[in-house]
CSV table of C-alpha atoms in Angstrom, one decimal:
chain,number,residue,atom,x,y,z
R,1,UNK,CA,74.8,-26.5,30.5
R,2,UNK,CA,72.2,-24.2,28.9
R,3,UNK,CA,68.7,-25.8,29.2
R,4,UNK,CA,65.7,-24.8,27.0
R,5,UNK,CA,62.4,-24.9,27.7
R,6,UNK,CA,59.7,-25.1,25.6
R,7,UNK,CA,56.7,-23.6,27.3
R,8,UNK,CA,53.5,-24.7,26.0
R,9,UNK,CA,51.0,-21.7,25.0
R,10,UNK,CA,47.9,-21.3,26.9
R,11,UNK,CA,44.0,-21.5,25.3
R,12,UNK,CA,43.7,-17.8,25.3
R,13,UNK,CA,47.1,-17.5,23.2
R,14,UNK,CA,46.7,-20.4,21.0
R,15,UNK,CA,42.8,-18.3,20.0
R,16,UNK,CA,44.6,-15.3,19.8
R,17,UNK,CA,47.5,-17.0,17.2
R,18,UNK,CA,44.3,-19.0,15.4
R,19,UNK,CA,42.4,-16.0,15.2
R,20,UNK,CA,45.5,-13.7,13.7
R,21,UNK,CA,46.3,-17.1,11.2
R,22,UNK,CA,42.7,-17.0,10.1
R,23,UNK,CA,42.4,-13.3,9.4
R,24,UNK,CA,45.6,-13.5,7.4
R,25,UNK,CA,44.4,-15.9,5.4
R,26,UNK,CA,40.9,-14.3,5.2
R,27,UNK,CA,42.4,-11.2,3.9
R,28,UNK,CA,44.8,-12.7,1.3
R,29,UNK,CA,42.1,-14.8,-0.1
R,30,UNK,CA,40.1,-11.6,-0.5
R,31,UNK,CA,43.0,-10.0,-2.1
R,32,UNK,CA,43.6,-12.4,-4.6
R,33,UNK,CA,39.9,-11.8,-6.1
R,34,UNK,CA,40.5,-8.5,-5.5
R,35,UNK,CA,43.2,-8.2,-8.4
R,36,UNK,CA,40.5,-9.2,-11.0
R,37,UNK,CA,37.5,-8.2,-10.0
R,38,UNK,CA,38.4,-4.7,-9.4
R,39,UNK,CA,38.3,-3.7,-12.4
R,40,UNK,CA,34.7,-5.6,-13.0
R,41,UNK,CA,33.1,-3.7,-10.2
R,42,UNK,CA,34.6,-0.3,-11.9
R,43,UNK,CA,33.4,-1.3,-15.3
R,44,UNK,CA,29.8,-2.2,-14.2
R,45,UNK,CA,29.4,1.1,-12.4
R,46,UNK,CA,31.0,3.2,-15.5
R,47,UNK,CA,28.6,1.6,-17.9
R,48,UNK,CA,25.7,2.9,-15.6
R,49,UNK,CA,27.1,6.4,-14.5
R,50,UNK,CA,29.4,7.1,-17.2
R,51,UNK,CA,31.5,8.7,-15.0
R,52,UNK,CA,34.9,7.9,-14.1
R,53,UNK,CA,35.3,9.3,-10.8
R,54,UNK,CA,31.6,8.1,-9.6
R,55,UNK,CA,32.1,5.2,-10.6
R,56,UNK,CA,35.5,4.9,-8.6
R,57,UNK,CA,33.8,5.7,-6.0
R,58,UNK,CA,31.0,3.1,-6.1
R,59,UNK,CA,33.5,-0.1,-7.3
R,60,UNK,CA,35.3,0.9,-3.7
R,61,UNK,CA,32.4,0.7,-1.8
R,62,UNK,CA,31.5,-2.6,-3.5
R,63,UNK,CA,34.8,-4.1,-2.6
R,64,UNK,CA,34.6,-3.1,0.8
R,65,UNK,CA,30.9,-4.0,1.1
R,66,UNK,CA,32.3,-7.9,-0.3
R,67,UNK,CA,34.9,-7.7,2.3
R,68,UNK,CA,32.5,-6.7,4.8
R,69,UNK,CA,30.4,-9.6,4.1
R,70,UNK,CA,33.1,-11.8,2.5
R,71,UNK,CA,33.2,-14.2,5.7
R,72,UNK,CA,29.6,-15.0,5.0
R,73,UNK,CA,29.5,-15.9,1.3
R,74,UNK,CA,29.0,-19.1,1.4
R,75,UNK,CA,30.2,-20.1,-2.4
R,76,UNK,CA,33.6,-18.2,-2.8
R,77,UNK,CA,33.0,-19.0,-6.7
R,78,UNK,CA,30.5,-17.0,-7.2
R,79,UNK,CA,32.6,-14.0,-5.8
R,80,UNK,CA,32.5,-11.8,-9.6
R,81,UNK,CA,29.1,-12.4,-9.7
R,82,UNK,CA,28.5,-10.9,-6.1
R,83,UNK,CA,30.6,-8.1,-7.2
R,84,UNK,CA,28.5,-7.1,-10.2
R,85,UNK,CA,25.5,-7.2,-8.3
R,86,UNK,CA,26.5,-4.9,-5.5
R,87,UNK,CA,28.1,-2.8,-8.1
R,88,UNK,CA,25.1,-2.4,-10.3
R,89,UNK,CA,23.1,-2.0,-7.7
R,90,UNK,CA,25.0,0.8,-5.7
R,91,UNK,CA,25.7,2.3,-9.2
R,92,UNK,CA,22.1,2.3,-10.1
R,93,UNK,CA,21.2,3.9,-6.3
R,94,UNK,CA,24.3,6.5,-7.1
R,95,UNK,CA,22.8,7.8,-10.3
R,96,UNK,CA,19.0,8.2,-8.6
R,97,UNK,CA,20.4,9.7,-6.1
R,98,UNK,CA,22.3,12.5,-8.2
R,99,UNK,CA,19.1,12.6,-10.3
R,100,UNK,CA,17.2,13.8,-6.6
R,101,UNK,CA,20.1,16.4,-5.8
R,102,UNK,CA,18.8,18.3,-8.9
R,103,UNK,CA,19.3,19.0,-12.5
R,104,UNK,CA,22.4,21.3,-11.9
R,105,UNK,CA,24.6,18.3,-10.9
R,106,UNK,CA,23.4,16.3,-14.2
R,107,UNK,CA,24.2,19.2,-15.9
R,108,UNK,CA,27.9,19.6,-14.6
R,109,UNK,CA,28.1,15.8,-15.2
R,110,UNK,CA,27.2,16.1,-18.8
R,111,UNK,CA,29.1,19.1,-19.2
R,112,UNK,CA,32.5,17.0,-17.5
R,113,UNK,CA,31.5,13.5,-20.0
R,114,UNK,CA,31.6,15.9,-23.2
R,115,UNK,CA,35.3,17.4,-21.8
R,116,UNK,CA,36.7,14.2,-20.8
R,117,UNK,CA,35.9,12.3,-24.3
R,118,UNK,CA,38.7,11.9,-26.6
R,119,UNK,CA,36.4,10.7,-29.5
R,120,UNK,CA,36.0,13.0,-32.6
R,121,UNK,CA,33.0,14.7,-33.1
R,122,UNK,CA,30.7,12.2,-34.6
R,123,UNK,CA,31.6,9.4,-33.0
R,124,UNK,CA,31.2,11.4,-29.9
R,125,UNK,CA,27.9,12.1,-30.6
R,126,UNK,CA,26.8,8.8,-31.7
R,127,UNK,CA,28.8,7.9,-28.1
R,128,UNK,CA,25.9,10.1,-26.4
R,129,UNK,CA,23.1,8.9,-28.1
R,130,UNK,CA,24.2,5.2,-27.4
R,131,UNK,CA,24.5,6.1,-23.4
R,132,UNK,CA,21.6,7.8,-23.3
R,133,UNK,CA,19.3,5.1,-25.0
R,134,UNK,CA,21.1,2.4,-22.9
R,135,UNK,CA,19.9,4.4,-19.7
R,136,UNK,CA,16.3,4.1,-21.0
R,137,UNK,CA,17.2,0.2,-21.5
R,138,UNK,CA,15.7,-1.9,-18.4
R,139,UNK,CA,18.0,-3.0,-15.9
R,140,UNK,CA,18.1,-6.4,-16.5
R,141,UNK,CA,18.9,-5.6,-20.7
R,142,UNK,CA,21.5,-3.3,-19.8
R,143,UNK,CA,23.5,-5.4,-17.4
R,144,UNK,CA,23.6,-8.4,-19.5
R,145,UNK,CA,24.4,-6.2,-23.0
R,146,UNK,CA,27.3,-4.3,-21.0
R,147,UNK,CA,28.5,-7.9,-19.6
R,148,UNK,CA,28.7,-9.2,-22.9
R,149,UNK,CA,30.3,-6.2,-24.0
R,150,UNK,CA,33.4,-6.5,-21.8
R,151,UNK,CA,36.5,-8.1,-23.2
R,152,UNK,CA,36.5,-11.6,-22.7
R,153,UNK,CA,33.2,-12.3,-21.5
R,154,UNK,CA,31.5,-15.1,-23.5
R,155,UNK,CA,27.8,-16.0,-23.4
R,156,UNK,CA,28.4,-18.6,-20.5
R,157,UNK,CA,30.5,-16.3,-18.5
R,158,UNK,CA,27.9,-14.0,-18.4
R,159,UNK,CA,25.5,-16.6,-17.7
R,160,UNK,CA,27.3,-17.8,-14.8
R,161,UNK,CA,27.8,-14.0,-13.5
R,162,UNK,CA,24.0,-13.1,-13.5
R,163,UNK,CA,22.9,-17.2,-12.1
R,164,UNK,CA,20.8,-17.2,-15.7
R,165,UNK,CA,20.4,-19.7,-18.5
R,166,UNK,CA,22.4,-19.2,-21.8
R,167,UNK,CA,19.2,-18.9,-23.6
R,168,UNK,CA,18.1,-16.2,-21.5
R,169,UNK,CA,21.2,-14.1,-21.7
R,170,UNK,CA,21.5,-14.2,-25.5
R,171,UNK,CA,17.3,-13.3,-25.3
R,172,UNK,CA,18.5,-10.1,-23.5
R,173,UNK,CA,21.4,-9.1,-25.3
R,174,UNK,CA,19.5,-10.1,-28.3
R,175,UNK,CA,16.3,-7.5,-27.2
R,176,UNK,CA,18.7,-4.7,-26.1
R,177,UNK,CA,20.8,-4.4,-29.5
R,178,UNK,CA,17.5,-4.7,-30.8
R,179,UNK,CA,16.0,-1.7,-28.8
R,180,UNK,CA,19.0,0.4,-29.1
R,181,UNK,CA,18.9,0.0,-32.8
R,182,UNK,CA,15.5,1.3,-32.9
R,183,UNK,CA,16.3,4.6,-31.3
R,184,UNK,CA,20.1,4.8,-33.1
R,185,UNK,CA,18.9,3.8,-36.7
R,186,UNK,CA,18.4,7.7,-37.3
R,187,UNK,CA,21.7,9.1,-36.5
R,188,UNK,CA,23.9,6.3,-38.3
R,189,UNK,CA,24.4,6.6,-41.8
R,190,UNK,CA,25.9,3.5,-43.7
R,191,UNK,CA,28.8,5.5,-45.1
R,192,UNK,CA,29.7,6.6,-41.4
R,193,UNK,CA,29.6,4.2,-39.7
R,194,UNK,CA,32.1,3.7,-36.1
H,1,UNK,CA,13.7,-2.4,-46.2
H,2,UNK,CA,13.6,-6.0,-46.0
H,3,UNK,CA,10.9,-8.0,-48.2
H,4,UNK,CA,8.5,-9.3,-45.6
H,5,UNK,CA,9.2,-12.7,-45.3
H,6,UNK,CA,12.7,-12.3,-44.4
H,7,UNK,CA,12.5,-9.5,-42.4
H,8,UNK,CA,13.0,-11.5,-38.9
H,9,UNK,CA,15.8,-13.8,-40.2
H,10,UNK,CA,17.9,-11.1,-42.0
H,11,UNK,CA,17.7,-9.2,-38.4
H,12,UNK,CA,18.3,-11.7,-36.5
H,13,UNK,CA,21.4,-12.6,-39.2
H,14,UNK,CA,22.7,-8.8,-39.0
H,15,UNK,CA,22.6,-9.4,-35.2
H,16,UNK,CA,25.5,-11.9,-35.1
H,17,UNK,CA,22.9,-15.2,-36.0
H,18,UNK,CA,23.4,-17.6,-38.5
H,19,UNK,CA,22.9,-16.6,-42.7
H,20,UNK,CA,21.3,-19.9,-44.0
H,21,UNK,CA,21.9,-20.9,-47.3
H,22,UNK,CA,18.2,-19.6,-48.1
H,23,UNK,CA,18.9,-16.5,-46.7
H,24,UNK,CA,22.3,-16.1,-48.9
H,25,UNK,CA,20.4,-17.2,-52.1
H,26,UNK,CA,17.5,-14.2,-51.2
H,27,UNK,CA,20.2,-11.9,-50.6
H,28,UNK,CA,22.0,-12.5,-54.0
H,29,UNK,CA,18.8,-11.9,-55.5
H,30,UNK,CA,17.2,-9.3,-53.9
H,31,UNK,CA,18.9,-5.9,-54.1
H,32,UNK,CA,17.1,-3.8,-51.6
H,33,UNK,CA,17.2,-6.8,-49.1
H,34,UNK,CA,20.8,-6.8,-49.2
H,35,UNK,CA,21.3,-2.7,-48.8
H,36,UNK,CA,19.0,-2.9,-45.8
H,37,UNK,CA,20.9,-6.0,-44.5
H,38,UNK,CA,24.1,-4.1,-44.9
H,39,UNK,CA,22.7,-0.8,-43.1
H,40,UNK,CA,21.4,-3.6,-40.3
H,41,UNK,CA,24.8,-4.9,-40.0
H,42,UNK,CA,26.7,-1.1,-39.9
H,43,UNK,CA,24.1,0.1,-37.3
H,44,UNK,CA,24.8,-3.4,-35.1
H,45,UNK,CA,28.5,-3.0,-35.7
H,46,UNK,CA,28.0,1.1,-34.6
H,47,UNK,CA,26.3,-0.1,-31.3
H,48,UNK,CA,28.5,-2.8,-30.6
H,49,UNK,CA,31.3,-0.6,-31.1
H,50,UNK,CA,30.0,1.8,-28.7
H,51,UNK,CA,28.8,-0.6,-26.3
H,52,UNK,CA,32.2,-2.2,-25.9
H,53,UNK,CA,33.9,2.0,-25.5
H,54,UNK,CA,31.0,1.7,-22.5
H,55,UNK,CA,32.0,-1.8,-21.7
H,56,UNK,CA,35.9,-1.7,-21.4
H,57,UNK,CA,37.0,2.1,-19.9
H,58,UNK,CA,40.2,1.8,-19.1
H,59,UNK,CA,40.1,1.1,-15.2
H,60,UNK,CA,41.9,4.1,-12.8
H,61,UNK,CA,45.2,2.8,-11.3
H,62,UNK,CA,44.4,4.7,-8.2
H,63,UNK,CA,41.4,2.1,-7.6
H,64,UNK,CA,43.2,-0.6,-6.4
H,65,UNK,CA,45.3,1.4,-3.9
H,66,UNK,CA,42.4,3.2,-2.8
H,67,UNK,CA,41.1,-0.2,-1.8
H,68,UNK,CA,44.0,-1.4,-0.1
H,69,UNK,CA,44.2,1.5,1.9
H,70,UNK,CA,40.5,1.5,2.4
H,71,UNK,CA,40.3,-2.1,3.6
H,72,UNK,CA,43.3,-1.5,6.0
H,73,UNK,CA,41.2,0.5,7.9
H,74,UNK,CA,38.4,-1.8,8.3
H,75,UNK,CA,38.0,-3.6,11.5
H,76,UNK,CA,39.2,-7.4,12.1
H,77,UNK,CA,37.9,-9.7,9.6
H,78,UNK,CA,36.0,-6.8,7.9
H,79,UNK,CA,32.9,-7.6,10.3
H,80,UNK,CA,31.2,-4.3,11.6
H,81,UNK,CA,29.0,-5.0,14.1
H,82,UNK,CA,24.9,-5.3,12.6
H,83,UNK,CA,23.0,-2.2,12.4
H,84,UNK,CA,20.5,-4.0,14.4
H,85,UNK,CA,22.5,-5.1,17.3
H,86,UNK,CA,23.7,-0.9,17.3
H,87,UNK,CA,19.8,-0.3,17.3
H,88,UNK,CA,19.0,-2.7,20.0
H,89,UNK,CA,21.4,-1.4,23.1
H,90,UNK,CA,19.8,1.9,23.8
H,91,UNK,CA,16.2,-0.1,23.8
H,92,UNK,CA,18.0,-3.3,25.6
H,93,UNK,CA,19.2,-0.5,28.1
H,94,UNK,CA,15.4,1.4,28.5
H,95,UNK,CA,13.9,-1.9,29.0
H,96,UNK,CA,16.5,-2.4,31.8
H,97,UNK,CA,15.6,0.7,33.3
H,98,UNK,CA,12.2,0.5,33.1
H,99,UNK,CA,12.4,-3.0,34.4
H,100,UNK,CA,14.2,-1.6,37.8
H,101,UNK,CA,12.1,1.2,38.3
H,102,UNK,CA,8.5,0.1,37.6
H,103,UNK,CA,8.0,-1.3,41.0
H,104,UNK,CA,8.6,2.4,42.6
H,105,UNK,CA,7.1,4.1,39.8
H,106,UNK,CA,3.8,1.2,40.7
H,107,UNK,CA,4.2,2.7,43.8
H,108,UNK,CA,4.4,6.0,43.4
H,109,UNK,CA,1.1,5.6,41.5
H,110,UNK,CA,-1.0,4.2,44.0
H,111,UNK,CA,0.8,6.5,46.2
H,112,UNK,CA,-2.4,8.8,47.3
H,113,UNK,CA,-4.9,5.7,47.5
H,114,UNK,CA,-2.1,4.1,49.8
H,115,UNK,CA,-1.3,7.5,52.2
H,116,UNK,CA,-5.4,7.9,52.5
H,117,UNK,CA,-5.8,4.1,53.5
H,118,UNK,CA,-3.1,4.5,55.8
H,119,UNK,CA,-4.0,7.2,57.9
H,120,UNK,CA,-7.6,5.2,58.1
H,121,UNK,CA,-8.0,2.9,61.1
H,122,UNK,CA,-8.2,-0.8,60.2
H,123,UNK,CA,-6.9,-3.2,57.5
H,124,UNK,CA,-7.3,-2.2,53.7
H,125,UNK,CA,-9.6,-3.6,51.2
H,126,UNK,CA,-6.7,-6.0,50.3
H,127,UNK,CA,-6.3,-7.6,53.8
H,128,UNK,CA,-2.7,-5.7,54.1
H,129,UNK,CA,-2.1,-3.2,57.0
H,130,UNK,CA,-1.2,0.1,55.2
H,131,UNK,CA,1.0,0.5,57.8
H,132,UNK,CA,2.2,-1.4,61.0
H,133,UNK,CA,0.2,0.8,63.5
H,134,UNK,CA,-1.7,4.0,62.9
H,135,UNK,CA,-0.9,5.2,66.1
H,136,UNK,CA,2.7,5.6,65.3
H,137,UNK,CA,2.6,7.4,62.1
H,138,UNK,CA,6.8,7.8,62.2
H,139,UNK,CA,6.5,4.1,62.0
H,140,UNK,CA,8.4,2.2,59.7
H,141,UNK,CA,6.3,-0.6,57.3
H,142,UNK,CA,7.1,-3.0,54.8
H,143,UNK,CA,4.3,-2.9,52.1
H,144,UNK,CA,5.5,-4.1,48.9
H,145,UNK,CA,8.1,-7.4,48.3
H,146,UNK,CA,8.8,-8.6,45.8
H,147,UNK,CA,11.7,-11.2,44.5
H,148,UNK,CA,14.4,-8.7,43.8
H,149,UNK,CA,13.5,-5.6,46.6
H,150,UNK,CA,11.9,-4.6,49.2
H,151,UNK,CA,10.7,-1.2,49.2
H,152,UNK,CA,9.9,0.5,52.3
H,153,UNK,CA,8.0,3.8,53.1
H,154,UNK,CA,8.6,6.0,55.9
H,155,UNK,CA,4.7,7.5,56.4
H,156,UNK,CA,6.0,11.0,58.7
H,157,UNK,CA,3.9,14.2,58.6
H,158,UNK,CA,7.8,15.6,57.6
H,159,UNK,CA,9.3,13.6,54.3
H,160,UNK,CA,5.9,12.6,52.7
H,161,UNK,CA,6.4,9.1,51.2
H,162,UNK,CA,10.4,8.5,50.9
H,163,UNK,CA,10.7,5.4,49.6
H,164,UNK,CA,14.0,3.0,50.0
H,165,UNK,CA,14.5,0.1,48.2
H,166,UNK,CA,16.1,-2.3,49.7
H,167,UNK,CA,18.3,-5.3,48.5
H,168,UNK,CA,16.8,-8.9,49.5
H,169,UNK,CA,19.9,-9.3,52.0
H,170,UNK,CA,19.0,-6.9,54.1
H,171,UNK,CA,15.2,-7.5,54.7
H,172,UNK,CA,15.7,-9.4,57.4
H,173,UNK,CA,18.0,-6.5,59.2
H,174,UNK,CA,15.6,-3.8,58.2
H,175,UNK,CA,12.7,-6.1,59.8
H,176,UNK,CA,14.4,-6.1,63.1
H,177,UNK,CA,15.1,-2.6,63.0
H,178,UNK,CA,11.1,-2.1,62.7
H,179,UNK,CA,10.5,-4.4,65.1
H,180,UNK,CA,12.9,-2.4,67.7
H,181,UNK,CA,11.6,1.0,66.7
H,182,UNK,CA,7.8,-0.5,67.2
H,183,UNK,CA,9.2,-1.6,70.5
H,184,UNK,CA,10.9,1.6,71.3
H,185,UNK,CA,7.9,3.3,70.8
H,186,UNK,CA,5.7,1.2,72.1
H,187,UNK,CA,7.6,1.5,75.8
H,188,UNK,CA,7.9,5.3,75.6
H,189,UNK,CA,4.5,5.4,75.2
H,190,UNK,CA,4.3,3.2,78.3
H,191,UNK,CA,6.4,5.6,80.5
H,192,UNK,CA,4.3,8.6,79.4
H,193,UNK,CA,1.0,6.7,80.0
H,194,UNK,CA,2.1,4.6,83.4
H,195,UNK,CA,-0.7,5.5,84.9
H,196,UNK,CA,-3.6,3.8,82.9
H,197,UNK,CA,-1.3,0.9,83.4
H,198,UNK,CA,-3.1,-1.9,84.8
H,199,UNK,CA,-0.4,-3.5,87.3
H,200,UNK,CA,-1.0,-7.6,87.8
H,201,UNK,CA,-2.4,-8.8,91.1
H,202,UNK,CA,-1.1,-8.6,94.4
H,203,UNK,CA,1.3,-5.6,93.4
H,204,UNK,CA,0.2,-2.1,94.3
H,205,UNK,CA,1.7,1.0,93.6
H,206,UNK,CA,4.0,2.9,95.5
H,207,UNK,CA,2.6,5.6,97.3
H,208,UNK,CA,5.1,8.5,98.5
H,209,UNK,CA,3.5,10.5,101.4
H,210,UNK,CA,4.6,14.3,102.7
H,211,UNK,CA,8.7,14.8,103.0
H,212,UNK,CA,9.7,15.8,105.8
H,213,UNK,CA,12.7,18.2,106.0
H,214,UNK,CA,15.3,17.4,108.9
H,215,UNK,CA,18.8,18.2,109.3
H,216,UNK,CA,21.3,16.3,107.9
H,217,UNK,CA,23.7,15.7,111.0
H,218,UNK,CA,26.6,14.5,110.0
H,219,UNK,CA,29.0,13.5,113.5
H,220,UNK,CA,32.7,14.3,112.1
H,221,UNK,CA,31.0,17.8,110.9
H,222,UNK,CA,29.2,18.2,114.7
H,223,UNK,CA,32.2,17.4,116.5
H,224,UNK,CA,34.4,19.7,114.2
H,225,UNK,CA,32.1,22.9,115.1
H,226,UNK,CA,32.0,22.0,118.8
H,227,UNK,CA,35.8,22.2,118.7
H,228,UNK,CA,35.9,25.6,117.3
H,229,UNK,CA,33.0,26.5,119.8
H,230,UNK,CA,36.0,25.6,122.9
H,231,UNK,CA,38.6,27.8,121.3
């Protein structure tokens, strides 16, 4: 007659199991956020470089500096919000830092924005105008007018993204339409409008 | 432009805020009011417009991957160990050095002072024998002992001031071995200087007089020669 045994584990393979269970689960609750707020880290570092493949770059190194530091965020529902931080952030230190390296690069990067834009002509030029005003914009403007700006973002949303009161995200989005208008009244005409 | 008292409200209106029934009336009236107001609301529309083509690039479908793959090479639970804690070995390590060595490096300081007080007769300003005796300058002395070592200097006219250091176990077994080389030395010095010995009372020294050479006459060799004598 065939006898079975259950052996009971020992401490050190019970940690081992708890420790594999826990970074399973660590890593599939990153990678559920992951899914959506990808694309939010990518979007906040396009709306400061204006460039796609910079700002691949720096939305990867946000994702893996929130997984790096994941395990010590202590409110996991304020993960978007963390993301658009470090985003901005490392997108803001990218763009000084190619700013340093010399005129050359900003030239090239110009040069690759005006061959990769699919708008016609005017629009495209308005396009310029816009980004380059909203790069004279102060940080705090910009992030809550491009917030705003992305689909499905209300007024609360974005509140809840940049830890501000309602009042004082409309104030800013408010202030920065109101600042780009000033420097893009001149190149819109009524009849041409986007 | 706007007439000046609705200037504010009729931006603030062409901004997405709410046209009052006053400001409706005005505009109704007032035909460059209402050209402005519609330029105000093109150029707002223009921005937003462009702000949203800013706002809502189409995301790369190589991102994700490139995160995935990214991630799968970070270490367990994503945690890299702290800059600091990288920082802090190679000065942990120093201080660890520095902490073992500083009592010969001490010593090797004070080394001159110590070699000149120990080739002087009599105790040192401190109280401590430089060495165990001066008159035995291959000597071995324990000067310095702390908790963890003991390190002990050989003074010879040779090797000028090796230095051992000694574990705390073996003090006692290094003790004895100075204590038999003092004694060593102490009774060779004895044998070479026997005669300033004083000897105790009652016991005199052995006095050899004049040898006398005689013939060693052994009787089996005698009797073997007178034998050979007969024949």
């Amino acid at each position: 007659m065939q006898e079975s045994i259950l052996v009971e584990p020992d401490s050190t393979a019970k940690a081992e199991w708890t420790r594999e269970a826990e970074r399973v689960a660590f890593r599939r609750e990153f990678e559920e956020r992951l899914s959506d707020s990808s694309a939010l880290a990518f979007r906040v570092a396009r709306g400061v470089l204006r460039n796609d493949a910079d700002a691949e770059d720096v939305a990867q190194e946000a994702l893996l500096r929130a997984f790096q530091k994941f395990a010590h965020l202590r409110d996991r529902a304020r993960f978007r919000a963390w993301i658009v931080r470090i985003s901005f952030r490392l997108a803001l230190d990218r763009i000084r830092s190619v700013r340093r390296r010399g005129v050359r690069e900003a030239a090239w990067l110009r040069e690759h924005e005006r061959t990769q834009s699919a708008l016609p002509d005017v629009s495209r030029e308005f396009q310029q105008h816009l980004e380059r005003a909203m790069d004279e914009l102060p940080e705090k403007l910009r992030l809550a007018l491009l917030l705003s700006a992305m689909q499905g973002h209300t007024f609360e949303e974005v509140a809840a993204l940049l830890a501000l009161p309602i009042g004082t995200v409309k104030s800013r989005v408010f202030f920065a339409k109101k600042q780009l208008a000033e420097k893009l009244r001149c190149f819109v005409n009524p009849t041409n409008s986007l | 432009m706007f007439c000046e008292p609705y200037k504010q409200p009729l931006t603030y209106a062409a901004l997405g805020g709410e046209l009052t029934a006053r400001l409706q009336e005005h505009l109704a009236a007032c035909a460059s009011c209402r050209a402005a107001f519609a330029e105000e609301q093109s150029l707002y529309a223009a921005i937003d417009s462009a702000v949203g083509a800013v706002a809502n690039v189409e995301v790369p479908s190589t991102l994700v991957p490139r995160v995935h793959v990214a991630l799968n090479n970070e270490p367990v639970f994503g945690r890299t160990p702290r800059l600091w804690i990288v920082a802090a070995i190679p000065v942990l390590a120093a201080m660890v050095l520095a902490f073992v060595y500083w009592p010969s490096h001490n010593q090797r300081g004070t080394a001159g002072r110590e070699q000149k007080a120990a080739n002087q007769p009599g105790p040192t300003k401190q109280g401590v024998p430089a060495a165990v005796n001066n008159s035995y300058p291959h000597a071995v002395s324990r000067e310095r002992h702390d908790g963890r070592a003991t390190t002990v200097r050989i003074h010879s006219p040779r090797a000028k001031l090796i230095e051992v250091i000694v574990e705390p176990e073996e003090t006692a077994a290094l003790l004895r071995y100075e204590a038999f080389l003092r004694e060593r030395s102490a009774s060779k010095s004895q044998f070479l200087l026997a005669r300033t010995i004083e000897l105790p009372p009652g016991i005199q020294p052995l006095e050899i007089g004049e040898l006398e050479m005689r013939d060693l006459r052994i009787p089996a060799l005698v009797k073997t020669e007178s034998e050979e004598d007969m024949k």
